[in-house]
Coordinates of C-alpha atoms in Angstrom, one line a residue:
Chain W
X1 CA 112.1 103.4 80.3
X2 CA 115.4 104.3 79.1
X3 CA 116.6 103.7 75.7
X4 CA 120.7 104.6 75.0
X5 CA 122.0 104.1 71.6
X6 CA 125.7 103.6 71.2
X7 CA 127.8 104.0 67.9
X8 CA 131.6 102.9 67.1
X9 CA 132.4 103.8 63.2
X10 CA 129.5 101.7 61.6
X11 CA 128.5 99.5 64.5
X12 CA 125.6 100.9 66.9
X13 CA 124.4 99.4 70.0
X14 CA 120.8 100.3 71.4
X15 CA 119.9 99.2 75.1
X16 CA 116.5 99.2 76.4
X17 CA 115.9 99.3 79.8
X18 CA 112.3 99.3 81.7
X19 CA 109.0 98.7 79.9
X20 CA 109.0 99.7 76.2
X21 CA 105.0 100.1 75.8
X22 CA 103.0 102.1 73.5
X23 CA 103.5 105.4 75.4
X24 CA 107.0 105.4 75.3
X25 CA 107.3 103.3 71.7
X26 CA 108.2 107.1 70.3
X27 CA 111.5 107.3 71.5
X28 CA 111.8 103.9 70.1
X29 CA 111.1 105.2 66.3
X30 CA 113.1 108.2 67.0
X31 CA 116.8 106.5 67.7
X32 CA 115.9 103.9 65.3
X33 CA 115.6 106.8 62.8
X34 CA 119.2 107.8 64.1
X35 CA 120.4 104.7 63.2
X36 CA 118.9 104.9 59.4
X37 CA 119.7 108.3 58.8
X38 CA 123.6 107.3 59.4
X39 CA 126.1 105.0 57.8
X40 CA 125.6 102.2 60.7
X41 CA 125.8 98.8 58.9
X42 CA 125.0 96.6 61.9
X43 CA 122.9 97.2 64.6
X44 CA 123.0 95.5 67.9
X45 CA 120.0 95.1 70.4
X46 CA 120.1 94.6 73.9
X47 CA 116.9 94.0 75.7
X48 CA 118.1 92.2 78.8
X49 CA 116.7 94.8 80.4
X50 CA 113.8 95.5 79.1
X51 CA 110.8 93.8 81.2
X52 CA 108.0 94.2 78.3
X53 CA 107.4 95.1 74.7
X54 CA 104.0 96.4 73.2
X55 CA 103.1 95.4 69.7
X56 CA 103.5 99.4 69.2
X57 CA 106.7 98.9 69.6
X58 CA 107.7 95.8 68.1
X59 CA 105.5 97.9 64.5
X60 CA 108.2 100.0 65.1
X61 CA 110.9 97.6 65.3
X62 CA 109.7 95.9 62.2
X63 CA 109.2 98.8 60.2
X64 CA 112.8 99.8 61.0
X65 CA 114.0 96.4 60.2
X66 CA 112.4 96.8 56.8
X67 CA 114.0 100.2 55.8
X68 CA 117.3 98.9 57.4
X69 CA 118.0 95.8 55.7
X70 CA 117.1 97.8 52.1
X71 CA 120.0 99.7 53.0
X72 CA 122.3 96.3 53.7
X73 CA 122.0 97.0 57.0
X74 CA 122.2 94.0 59.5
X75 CA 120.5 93.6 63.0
X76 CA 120.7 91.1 65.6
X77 CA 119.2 91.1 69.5
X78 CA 122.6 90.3 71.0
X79 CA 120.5 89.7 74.1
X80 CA 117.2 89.9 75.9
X81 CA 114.9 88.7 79.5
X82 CA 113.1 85.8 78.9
X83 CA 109.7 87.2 78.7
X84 CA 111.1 88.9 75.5
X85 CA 113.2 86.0 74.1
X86 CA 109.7 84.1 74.0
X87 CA 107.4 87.0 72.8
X88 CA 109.8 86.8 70.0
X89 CA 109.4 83.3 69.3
X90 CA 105.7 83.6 69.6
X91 CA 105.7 86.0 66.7
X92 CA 108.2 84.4 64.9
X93 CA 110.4 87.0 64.6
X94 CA 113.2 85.2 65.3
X95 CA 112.8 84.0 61.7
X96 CA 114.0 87.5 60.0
X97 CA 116.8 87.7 62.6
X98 CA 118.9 86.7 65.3
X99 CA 117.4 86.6 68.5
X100 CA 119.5 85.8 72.0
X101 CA 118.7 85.0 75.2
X102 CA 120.4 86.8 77.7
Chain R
X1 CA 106.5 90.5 100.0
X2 CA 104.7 87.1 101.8
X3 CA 102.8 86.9 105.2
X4 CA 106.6 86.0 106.5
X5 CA 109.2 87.6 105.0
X6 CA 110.9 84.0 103.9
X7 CA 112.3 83.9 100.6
X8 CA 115.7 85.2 100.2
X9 CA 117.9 85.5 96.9
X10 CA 122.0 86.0 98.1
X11 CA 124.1 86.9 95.6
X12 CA 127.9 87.2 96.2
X13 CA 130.6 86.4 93.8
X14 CA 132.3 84.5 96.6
X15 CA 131.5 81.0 97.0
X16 CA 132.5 80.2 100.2
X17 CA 130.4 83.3 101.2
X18 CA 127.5 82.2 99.5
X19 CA 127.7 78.7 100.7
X20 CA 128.4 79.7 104.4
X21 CA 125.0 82.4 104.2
X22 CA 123.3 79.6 102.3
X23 CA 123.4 77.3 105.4
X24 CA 122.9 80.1 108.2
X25 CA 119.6 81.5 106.5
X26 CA 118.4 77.6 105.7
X27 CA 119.1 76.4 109.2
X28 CA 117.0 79.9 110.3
X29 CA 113.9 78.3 108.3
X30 CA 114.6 80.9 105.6
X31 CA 114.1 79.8 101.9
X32 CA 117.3 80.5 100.3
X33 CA 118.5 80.7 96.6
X34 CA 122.2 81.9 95.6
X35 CA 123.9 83.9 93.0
X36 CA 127.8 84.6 92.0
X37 CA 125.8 87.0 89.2
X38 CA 124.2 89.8 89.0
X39 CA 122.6 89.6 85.6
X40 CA 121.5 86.0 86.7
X41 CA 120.1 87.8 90.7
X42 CA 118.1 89.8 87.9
X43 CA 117.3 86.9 85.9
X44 CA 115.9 85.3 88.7
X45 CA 114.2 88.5 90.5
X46 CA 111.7 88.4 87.1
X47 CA 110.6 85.0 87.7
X48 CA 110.4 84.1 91.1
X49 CA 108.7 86.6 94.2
X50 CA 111.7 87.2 96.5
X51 CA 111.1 88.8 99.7
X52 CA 114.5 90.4 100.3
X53 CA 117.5 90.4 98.5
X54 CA 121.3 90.2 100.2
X55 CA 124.2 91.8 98.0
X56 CA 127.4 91.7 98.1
X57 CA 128.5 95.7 96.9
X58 CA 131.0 94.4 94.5
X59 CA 129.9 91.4 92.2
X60 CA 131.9 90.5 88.9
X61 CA 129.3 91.9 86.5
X62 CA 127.9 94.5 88.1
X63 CA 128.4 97.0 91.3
X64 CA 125.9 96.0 94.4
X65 CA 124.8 99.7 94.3
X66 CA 124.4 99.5 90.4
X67 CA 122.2 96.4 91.4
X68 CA 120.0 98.3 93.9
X69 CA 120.0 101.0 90.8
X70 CA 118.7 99.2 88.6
X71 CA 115.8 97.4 91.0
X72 CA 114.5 100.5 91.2
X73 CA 114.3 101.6 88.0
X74 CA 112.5 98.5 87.3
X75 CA 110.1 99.4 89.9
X76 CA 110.9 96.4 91.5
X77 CA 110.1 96.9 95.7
X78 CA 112.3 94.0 97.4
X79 CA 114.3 95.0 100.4
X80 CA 118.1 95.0 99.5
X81 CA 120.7 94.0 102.5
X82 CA 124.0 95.6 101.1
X83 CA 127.3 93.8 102.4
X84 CA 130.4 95.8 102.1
X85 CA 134.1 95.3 102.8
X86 CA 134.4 98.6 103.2
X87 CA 131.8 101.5 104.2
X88 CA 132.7 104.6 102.4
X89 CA 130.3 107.9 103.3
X90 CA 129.7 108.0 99.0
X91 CA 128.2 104.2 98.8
X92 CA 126.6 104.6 101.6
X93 CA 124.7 107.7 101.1
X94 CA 124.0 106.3 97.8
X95 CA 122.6 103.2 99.3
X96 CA 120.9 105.2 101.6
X97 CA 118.9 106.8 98.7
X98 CA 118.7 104.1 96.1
X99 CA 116.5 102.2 99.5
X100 CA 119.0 100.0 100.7
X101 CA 117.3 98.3 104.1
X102 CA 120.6 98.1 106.0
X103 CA 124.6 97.2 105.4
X104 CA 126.2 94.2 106.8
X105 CA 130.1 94.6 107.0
X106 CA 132.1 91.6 105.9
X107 CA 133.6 89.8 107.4
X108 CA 130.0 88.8 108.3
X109 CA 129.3 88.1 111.6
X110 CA 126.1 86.0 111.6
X111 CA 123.9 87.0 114.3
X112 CA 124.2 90.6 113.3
X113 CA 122.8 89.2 109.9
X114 CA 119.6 87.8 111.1
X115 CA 119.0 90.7 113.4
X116 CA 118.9 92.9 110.2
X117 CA 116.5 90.6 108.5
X118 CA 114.4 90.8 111.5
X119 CA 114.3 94.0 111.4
X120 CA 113.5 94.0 108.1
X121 CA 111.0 91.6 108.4
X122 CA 109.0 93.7 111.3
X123 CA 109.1 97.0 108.5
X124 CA 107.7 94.5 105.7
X125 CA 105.3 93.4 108.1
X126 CA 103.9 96.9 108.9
X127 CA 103.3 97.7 105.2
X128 CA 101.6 94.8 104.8
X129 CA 99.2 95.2 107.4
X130 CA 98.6 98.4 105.2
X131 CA 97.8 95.9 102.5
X132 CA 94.2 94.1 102.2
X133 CA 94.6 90.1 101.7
X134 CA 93.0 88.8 98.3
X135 CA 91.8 86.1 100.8
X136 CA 89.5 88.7 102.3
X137 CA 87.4 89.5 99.4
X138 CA 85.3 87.6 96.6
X139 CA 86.0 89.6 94.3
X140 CA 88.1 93.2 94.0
X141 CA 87.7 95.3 91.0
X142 CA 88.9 98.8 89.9
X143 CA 87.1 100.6 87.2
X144 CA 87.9 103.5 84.8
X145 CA 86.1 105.9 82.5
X146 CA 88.4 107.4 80.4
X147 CA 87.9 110.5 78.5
X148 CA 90.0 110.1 75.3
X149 CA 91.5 113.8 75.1
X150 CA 93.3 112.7 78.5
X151 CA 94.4 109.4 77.3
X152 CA 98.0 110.3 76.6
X153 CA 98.2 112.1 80.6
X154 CA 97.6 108.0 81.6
X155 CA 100.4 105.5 82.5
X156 CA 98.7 102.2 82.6
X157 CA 101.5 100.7 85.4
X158 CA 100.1 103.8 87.4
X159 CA 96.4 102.0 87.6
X160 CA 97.5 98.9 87.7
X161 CA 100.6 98.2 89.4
X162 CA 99.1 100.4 93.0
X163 CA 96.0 97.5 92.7
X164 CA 97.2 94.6 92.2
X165 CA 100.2 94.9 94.6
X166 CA 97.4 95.4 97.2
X167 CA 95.8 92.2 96.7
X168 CA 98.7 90.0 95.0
X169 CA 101.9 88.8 95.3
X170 CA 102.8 88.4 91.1
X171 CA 106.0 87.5 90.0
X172 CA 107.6 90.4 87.7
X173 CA 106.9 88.0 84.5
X174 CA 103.3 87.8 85.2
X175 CA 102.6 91.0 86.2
X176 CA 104.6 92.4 82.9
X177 CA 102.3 90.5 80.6
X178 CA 99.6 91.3 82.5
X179 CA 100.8 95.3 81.8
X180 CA 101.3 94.4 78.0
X181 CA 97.6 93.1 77.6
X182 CA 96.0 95.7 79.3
X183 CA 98.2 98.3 77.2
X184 CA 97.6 96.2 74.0
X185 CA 93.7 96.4 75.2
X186 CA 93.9 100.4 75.7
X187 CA 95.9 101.5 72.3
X188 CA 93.6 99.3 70.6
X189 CA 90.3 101.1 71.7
X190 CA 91.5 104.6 71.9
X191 CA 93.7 104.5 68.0
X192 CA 90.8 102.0 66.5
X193 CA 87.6 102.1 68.4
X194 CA 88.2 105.9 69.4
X195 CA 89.9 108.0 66.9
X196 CA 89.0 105.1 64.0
X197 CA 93.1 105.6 62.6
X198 CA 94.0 104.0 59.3
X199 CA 96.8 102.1 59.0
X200 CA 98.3 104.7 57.1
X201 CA 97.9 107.6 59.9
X202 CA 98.7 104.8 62.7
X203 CA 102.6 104.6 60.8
X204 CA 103.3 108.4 60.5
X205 CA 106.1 109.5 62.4
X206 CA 105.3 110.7 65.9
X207 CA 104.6 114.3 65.8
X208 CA 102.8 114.1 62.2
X209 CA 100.6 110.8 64.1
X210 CA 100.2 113.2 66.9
X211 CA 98.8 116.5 65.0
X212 CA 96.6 113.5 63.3
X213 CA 95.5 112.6 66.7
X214 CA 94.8 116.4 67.8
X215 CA 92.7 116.9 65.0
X216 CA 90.3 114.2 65.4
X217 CA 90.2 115.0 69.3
X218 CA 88.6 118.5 68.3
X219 CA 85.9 117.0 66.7
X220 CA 82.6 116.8 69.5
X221 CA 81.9 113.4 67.9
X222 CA 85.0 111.7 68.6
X223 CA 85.9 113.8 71.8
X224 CA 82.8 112.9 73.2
X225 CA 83.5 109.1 73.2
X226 CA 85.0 107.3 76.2
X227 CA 87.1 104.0 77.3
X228 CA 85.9 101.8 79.5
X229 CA 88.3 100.1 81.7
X230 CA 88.1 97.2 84.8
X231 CA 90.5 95.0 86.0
X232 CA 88.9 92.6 88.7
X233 CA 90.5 89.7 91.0
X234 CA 88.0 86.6 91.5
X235 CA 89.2 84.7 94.5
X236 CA 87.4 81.7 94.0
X237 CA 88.5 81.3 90.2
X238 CA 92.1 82.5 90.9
X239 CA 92.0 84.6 87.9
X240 CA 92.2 88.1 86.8
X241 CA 89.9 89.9 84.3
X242 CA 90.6 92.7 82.2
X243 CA 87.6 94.3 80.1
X244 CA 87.8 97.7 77.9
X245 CA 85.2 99.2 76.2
X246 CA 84.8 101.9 73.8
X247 CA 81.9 103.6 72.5
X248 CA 83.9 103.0 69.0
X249 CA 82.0 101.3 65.7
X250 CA 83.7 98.1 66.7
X251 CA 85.6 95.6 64.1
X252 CA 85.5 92.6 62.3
X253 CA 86.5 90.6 65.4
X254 CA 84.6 87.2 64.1
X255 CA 87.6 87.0 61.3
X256 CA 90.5 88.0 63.4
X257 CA 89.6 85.4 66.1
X258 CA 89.4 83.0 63.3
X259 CA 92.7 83.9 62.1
X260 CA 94.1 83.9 65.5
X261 CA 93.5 80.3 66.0
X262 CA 95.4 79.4 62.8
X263 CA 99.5 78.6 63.8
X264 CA 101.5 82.5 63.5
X265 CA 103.4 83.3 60.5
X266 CA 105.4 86.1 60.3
X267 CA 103.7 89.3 60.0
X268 CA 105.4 92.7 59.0
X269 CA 102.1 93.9 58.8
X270 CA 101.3 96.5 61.5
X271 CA 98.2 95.1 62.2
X272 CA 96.9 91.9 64.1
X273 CA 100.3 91.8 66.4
X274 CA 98.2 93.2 69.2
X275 CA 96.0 90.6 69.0
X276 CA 98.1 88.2 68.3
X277 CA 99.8 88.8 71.7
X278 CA 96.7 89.3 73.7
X279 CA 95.3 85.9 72.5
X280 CA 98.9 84.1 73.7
X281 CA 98.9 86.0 76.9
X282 CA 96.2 85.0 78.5
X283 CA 93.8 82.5 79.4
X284 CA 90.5 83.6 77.6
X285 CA 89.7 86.4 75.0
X286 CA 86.1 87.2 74.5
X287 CA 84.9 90.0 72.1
X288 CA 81.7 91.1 72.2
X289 CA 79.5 94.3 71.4
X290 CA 80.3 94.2 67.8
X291 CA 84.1 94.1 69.1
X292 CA 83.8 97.7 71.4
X293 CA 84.6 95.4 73.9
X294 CA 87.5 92.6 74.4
X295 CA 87.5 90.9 77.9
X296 CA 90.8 88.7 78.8
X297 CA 91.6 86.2 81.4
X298 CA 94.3 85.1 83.2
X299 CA 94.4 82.6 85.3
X300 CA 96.7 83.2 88.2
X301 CA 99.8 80.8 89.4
X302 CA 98.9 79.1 92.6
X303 CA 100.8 81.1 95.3
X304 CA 103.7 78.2 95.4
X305 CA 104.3 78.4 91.7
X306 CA 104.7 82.2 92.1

């Protein structure tokens, strides 16, 4: 699994690649805590890459989305595999914000 | 990779290429699906089993070698033709070590084509006489005990992945979720059943959750416990089965599977999301021993749908 997180000015983009499970969901938290300990205002995701997501990782996600939008932060998955598009969906968390299909 | 190596995904940003490889390989009784793109080549490679894949080294959205890169890193094993206008000694020795089966040279001459994915189809068919047919066997299962002060050395694609690629042809989709229930399965033992975690200690941050986890591993009590694991292949019910045990207190599971079956609203809650997923993942979820043990599952695509 590899996880890069890119930033121009207040904009941050955070690719996942490989299988983000509960092993690796870590690294996860930790460059999501990058991104709230900085002035980033909108986050983008791509997970085109990323084959699977544990529900360790998507508690992570959501916990980050919490403390981010407190902040007036925005996020949106500006893409993302199809297995993930529809785990999504499933849980509904396409409902607190933008989820794409890659 | 099937008995014959048949299916074959081309993916060129050229057309005329494609169309002109498209008939060859069809008139050669080869199953053929094409590609101008190489995030839709990946698209596809998650849902359907292909057997080999032809490249072309430069496609519009990414490079052939980046491709073959990023195959790899997914773990994914298909044999990769590169084609090539030109054949410099850097992409090739790259090639050469990302796995690349062979390189075609464009302007492709035909013949030399198939003899390449003849020879590729006589390697494939050596490892898979390595490999033991599902159709062989009953029933094939693989068991674990696992002692919970080891759990974090364990990468559950290492167990799983080397089994069920010995039996089983599974698309990248099914084998994926397949990965996610078992880890969903395995957290869910070892954090509940195992080290009993709150909610609150499950949320730390990573090293505080860790020095958390550390502590309750020295205690004889909780060390002591272990994780039952099996993942087993019924032939005759075309489905596989999952089941993990712990010698935890077990949960409430009566409640949760009644809340399960109710529609899903959005949770922000950290708990129940496993579950959740584990219930819309597969085919069956049983709990039983008080909830020390959950048992999924999965019914397998025929080997057409795959």
């Amino acid at each position: 699994m590899d996880i890069d997180l890119k930033v121009s000015e207040n904009r941050a983009l955070l690719s996942v690649r490989g299988s983000l499970n509960s092993d690796n969901a870590p690294q996860l938290q930790e460059k999501l805590n990058e991104v709230l300990e900085s002035d980033i205002k909108y986050l983008d995701i791509d997970f085109f890459e990323c084959d699977n997501i544990s529900s360790t990782a998507i508690g992570k996600l959501l916990l980050f989305y919490k403390d981010f939008i407190s902040k007036g932060g925005e996020m949106e998955v500006i893409r993302c595999s199809t297995p993930i598009y529809e785990l999504f969906n499933m849980l509904k968390l396409n409902q607190l914000f933008t989820v794409n299909l890659g | 990779m099937t008995e014959e190596l048949n299916r074959i995904l081309v993916v060129d940003d050229n057309p005329e290429i494609l169309n002109d490889l498209a008939t060859l390989l069809t008139i050669h009784q080869y199953q053929v699906d094409t590609t101008t793109s190489g995030c839709d080549a990946i698209r596809r490679l998650r849902k359907v089993c292909y057997d080999l894949v032809i490249c072309d080294i430069e496609i519009p959205d990414i490079n052939g070698l980046d491709f073959l890169e990023k195959l790899r890193q997914h773990n994914w094993s298909q044999e990769v033709i590169i084609i090539t206008g030109y054949l410099e000694q850097d992409y090739f020795i790259r090639a050469i070590r990302l796995g690349a089966a062979d390189f075609i040279s464009k302007p492709i001459d035909g013949q030399q084509l198939l003899n390449s994915i003849e020879a590729v189809k006589k390697k494939s068919l050596l490892k898979q006489n390595q490999t033991i047919p599902l159709e062989d066997f009953e029933e094939a299962q693989l068991s674990y005990v696992i002692d919970p002060t080891k759990f974090s050395q364990i990468t559950i694609n290492q167990i799983m992945n080397p089994f069920l690629s010995q039996y089983l042809d599974l698309s990248q989709d099914t084998l994926n979720e397949l990965l996610i229930c078992a880890d969903e399965m395995l957290t869910n033992a070892y954090f509940h059943g195992i080290l009993e975690l709150t909610k609150e200690e499950r949320t730390q941050e990573f090293t505080q959750l860790k020095k958390i986890i550390n502590q309750k591993l020295t205690e004889p009590a909780i060390a002591s416990r272990r994780i039952r694991f099996t993942i087993s292949l019924n032939k005759e019910k075309n489905s596989i089965r999952i089941t993990v045990e712990d010698d935890g207190k077990g949960f409430d599971y009566k409640n949760w599977l009644q809340q399960l079956a109710k529609p899903i609203s959005i949770n922000l809650d950290c708990y129940g999301r496993g579950l959740t997923m584990l219930y819309h993942l597969s085919d069956s979820l049983v709990f039983s021993k008080g909830g020390r043990k959950v048992e999924i599952i999965r019914k397998l695509p025929s080997r057409n749908a795959e």
